[in-house]
Short mmCIF file of C-alpha atoms in Angstrom, two decimals:
data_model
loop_
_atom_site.label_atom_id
_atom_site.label_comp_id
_atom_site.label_asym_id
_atom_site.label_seq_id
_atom_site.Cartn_x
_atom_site.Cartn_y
_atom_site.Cartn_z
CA UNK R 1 -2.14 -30.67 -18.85
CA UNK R 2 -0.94 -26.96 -19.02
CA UNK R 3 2.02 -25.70 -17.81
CA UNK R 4 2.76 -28.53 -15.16
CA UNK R 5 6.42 -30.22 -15.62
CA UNK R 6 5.73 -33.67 -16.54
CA UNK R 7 8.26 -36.43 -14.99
CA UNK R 8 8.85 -38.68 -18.23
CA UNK R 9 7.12 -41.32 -17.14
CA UNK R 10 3.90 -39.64 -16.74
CA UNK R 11 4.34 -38.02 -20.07
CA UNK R 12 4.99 -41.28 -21.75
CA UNK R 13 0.63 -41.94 -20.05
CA UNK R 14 -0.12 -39.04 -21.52
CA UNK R 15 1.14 -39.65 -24.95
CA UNK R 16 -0.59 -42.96 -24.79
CA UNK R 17 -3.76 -41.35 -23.71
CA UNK R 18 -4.40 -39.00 -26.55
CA UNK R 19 -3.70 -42.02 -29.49
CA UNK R 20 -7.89 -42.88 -29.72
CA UNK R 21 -8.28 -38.86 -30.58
CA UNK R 22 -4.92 -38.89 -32.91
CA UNK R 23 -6.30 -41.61 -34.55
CA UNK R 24 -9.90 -40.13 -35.01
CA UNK R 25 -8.20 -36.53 -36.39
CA UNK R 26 -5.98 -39.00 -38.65
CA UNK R 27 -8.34 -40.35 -40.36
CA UNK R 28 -10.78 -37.66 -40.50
CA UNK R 29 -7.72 -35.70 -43.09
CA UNK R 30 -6.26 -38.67 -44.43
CA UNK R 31 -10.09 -40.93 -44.99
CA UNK R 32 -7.49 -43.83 -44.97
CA UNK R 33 -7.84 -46.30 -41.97
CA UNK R 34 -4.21 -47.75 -42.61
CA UNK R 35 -2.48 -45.09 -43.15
CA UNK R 36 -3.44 -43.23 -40.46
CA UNK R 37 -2.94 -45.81 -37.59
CA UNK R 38 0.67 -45.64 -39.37
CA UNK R 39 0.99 -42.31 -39.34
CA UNK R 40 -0.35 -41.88 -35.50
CA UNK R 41 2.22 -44.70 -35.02
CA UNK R 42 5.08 -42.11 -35.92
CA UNK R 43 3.91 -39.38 -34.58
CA UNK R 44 3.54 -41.59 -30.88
CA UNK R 45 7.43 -42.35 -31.38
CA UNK R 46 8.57 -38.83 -32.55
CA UNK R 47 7.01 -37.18 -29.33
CA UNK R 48 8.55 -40.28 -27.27
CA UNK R 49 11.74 -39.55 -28.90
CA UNK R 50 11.05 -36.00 -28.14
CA UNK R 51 9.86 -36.34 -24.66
CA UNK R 52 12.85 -34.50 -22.97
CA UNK R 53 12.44 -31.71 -25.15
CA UNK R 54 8.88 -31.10 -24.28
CA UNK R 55 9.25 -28.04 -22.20
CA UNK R 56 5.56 -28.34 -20.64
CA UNK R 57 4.18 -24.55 -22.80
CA UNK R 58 1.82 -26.04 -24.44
CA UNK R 59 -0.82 -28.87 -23.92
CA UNK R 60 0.17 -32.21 -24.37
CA UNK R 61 -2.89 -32.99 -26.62
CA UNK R 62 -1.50 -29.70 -28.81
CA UNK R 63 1.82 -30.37 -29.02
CA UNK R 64 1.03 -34.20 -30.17
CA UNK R 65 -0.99 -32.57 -32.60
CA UNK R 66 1.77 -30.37 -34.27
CA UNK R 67 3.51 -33.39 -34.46
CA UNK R 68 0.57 -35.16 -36.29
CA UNK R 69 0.12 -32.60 -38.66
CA UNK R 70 3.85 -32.56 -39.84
CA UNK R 71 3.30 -36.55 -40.82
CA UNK R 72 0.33 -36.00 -42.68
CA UNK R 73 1.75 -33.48 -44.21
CA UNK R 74 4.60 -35.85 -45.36
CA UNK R 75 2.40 -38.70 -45.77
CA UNK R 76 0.37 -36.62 -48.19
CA UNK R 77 3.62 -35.35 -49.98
CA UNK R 78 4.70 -39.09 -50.53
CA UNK R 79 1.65 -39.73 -52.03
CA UNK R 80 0.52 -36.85 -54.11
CA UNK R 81 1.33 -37.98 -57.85
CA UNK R 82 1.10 -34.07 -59.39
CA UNK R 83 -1.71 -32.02 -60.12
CA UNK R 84 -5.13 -33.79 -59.90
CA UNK R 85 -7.15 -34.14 -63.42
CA UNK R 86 -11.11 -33.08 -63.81
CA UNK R 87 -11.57 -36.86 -63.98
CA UNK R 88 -9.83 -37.29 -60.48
CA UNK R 89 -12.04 -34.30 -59.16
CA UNK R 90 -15.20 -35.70 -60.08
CA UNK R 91 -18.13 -34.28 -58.89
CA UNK R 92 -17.01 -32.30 -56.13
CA UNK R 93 -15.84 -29.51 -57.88
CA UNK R 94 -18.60 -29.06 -59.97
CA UNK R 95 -21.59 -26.44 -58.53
CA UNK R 96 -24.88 -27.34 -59.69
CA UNK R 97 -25.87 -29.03 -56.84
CA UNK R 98 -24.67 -25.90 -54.40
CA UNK R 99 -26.50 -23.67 -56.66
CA UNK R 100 -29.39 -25.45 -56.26
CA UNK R 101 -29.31 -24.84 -52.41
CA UNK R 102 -30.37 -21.25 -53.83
CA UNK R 103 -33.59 -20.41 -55.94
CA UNK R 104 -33.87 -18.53 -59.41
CA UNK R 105 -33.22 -15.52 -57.52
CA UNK R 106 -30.59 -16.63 -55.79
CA UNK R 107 -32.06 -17.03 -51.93
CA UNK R 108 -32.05 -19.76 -50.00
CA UNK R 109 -34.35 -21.96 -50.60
CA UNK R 110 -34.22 -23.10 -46.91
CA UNK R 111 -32.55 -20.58 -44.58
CA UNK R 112 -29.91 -21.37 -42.37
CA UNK R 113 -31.42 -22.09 -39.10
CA UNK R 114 -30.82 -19.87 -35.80
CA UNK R 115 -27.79 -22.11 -34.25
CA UNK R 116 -27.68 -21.95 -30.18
CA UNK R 117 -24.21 -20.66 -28.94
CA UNK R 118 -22.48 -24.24 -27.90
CA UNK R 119 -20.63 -22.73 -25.52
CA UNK R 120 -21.85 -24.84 -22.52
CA UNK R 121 -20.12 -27.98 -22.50
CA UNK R 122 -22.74 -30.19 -22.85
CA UNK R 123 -23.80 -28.57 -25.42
CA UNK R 124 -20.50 -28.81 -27.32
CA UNK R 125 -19.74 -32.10 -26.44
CA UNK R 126 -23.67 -32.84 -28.52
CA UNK R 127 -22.56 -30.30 -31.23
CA UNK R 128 -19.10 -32.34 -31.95
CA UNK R 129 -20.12 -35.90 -31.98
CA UNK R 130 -22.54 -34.25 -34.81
CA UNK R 131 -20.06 -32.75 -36.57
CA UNK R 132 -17.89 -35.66 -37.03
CA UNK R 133 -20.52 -37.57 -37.69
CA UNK R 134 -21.08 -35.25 -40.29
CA UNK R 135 -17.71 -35.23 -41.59
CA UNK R 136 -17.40 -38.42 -42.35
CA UNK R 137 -20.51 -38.32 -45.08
CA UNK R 138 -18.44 -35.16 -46.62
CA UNK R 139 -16.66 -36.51 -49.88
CA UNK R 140 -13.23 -37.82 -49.76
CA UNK R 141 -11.19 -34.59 -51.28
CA UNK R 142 -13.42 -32.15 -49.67
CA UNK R 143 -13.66 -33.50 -46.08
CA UNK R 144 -9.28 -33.48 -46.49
CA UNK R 145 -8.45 -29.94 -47.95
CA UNK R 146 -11.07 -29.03 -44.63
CA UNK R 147 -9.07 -30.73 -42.34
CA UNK R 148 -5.93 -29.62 -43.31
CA UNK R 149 -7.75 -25.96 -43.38
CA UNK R 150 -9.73 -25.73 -39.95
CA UNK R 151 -8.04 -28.50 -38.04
CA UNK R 152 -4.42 -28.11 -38.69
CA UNK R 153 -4.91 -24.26 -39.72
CA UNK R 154 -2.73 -24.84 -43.00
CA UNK R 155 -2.73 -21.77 -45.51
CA UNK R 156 -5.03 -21.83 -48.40
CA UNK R 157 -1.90 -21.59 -51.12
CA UNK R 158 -0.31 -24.73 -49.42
CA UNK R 159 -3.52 -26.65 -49.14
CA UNK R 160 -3.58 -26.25 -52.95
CA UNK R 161 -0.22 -27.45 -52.96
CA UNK R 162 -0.61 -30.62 -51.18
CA UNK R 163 -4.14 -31.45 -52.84
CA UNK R 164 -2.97 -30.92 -56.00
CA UNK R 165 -5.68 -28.40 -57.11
CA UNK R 166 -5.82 -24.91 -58.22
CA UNK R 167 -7.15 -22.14 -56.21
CA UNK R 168 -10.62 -22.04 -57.63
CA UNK R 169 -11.17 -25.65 -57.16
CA UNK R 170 -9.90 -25.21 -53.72
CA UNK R 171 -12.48 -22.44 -52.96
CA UNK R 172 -15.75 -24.62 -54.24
CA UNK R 173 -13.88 -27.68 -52.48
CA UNK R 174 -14.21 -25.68 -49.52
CA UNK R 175 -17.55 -23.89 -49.91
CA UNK R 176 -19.05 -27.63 -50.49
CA UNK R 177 -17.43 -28.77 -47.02
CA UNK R 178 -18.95 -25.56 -45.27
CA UNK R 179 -22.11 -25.47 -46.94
CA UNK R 180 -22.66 -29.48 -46.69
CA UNK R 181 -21.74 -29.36 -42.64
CA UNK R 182 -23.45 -26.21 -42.28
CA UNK R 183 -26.75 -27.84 -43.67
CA UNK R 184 -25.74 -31.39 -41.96
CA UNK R 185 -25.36 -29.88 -38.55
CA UNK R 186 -29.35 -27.41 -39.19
CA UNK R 187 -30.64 -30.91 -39.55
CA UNK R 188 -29.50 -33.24 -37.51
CA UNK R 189 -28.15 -31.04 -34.28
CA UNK R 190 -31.11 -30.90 -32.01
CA UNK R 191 -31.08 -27.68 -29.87
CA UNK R 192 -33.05 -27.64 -26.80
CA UNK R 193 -36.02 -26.03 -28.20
CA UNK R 194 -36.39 -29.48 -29.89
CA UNK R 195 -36.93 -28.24 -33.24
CA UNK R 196 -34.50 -30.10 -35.46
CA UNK Z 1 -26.98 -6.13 -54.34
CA UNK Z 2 -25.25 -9.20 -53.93
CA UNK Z 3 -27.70 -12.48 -53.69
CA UNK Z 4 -27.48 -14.51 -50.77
CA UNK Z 5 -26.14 -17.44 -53.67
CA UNK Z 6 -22.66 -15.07 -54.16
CA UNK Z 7 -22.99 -13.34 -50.72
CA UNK Z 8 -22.40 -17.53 -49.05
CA UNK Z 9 -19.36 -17.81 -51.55
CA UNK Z 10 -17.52 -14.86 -50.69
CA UNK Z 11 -18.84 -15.69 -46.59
CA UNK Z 12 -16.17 -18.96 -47.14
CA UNK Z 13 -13.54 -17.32 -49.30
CA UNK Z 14 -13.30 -14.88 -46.47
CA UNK Z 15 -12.12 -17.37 -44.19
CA UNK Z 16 -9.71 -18.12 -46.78
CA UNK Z 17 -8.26 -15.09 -48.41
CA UNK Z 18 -8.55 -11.05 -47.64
CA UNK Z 19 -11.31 -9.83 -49.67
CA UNK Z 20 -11.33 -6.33 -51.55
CA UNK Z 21 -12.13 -3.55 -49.95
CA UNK Z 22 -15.49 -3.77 -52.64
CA UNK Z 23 -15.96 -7.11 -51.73
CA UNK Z 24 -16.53 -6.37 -48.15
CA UNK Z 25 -18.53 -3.33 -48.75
CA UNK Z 26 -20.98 -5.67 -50.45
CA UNK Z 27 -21.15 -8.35 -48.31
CA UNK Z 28 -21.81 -6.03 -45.48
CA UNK Z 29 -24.10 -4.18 -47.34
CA UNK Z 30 -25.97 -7.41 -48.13
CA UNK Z 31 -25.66 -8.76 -44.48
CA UNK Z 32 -27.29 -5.51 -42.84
CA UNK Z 33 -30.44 -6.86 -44.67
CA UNK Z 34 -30.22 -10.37 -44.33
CA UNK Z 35 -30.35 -12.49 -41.66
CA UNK Z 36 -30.43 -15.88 -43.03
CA UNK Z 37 -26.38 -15.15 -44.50
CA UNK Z 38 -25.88 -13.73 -41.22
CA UNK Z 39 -26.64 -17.19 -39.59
CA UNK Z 40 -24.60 -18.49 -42.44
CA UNK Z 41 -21.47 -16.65 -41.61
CA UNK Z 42 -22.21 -17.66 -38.08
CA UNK Z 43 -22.51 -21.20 -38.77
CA UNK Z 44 -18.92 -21.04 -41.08
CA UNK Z 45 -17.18 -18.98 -37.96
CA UNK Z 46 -18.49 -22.11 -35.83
CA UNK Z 47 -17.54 -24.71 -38.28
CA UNK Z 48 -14.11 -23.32 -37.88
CA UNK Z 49 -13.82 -23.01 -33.78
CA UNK Z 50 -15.08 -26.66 -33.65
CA UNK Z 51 -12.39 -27.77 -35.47
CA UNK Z 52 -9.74 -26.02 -33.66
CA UNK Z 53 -11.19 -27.40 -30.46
CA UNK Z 54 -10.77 -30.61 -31.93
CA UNK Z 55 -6.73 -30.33 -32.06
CA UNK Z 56 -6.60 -28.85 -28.63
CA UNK Z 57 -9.84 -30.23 -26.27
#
């Protein structure tokens, strides 16, 4: 809905409509079933709460989604227990296996395939359900310093904030979510040619 | 020249950060020639609309 005054009522619907896709962004960033149905739970009763102030600028599926992204923002804050250690990091900040995507010479040992504009809704429709798909196999602290990147379009220097790492850590955390879904997506997104 | 191994890292920190004015003369030096980090940056640029349509679709 853009634009259209909404009588209260029919917001409340609409609210209620967009929880399943809340829910699904939720726990996408947090990758923490529980804690996301609460925090989708308080972001449903702040825009209830809020309902009369919802001048009707922006779509309701937006505006629910600023809304979301404050929460986890705070739900990450109440959490966060200081700067992560190397131990915490594990693995995913480490680079051998990226650098192996690349040969001795540093090319690509298989090139990035020719990706068909997904422009046509079909098409995108296909190309999302692959992605999240995709998202979900990321590792934990990559797939949620992506999120809070892409998806709720947080700057880099806070996303190092609320993850608790430093900036280079951030940058391979998100070169291994890019490269991984990048990858994911040239094998498992069929285009129509077939080729997968 | 760049490799295509650096030229993908500085593709995502681009997305990230503003890169030097040397940085960006490589990379586009390096993606004049090469079309596989040209589908890269592609693919990253993509990553990133999807998951702004996500919030708003």
């Amino acid at each position: 809905m853009m634009g259209a005054r909404l009588e209260p009522h029919d917001l409340r619907t609409e609210i209620a409509r967009y929880r399943g896709d809340l829910l699904r962004i939720a726990s996408l960033q947090l990758r923490d079933r529980h804690l996301a149905e609460d925090v989708v739970q308080e972001t449903m009763l702040s825009a209830l709460a809020a309902a009369d102030s919802y001048a009707g600028r922006a779509r309701v599926k937006t505006w629910l989604v600023g809304i979301l992204k404050h929460k986890v923002i705070d739900a990450l804050r109440a959490r966060s227990r200081g700067p992560r250690t190397l131990t915490d990091l594990g693995a995913e900040v480490g680079t051998d296996d990226l650098d192996a995507l690349f040969d001795d010479s540093g090319l690509w040992r298989v090139r990035p395939r020719e990706w068909e504009d997904p422009t046509q809704a079909v098409r995108q429709r296909d190309f999302d359900r692959v992605l999240e798909t995709c998202l979900r196999k990321l590792p934990g602290l990559s797939a949620q310093v992506f999120v809070l990147r892409e998806l709720f379009e947080v700057s880099a220097e806070e996303v190092c904030g609320l993850a608790g790492v430093t900036r280079n850590h951030l940058n391979v955390l998100l070169y291994r979510a890019r490269m991984s879904l990048r990858g994911c997506l040239d094998l498992n997104w069929v285009t129509e040619g077939g080729a997968a | 020249m760049m490799t295509c191994w650096q030229t993908s890292r500085l593709l995502s920190e681009a997305l990230d950060r503003d890169l030097s004015a040397e940085e960006r003369e490589e990379v586009r030096r390096h993606l004049a020639v090469c079309g596989a980090c040209t589908r890269c940056r592609g693919q990253f640029e993509e990553l990133r609309r999807a998951l702004r349509r996500m919030a708003t679709a």
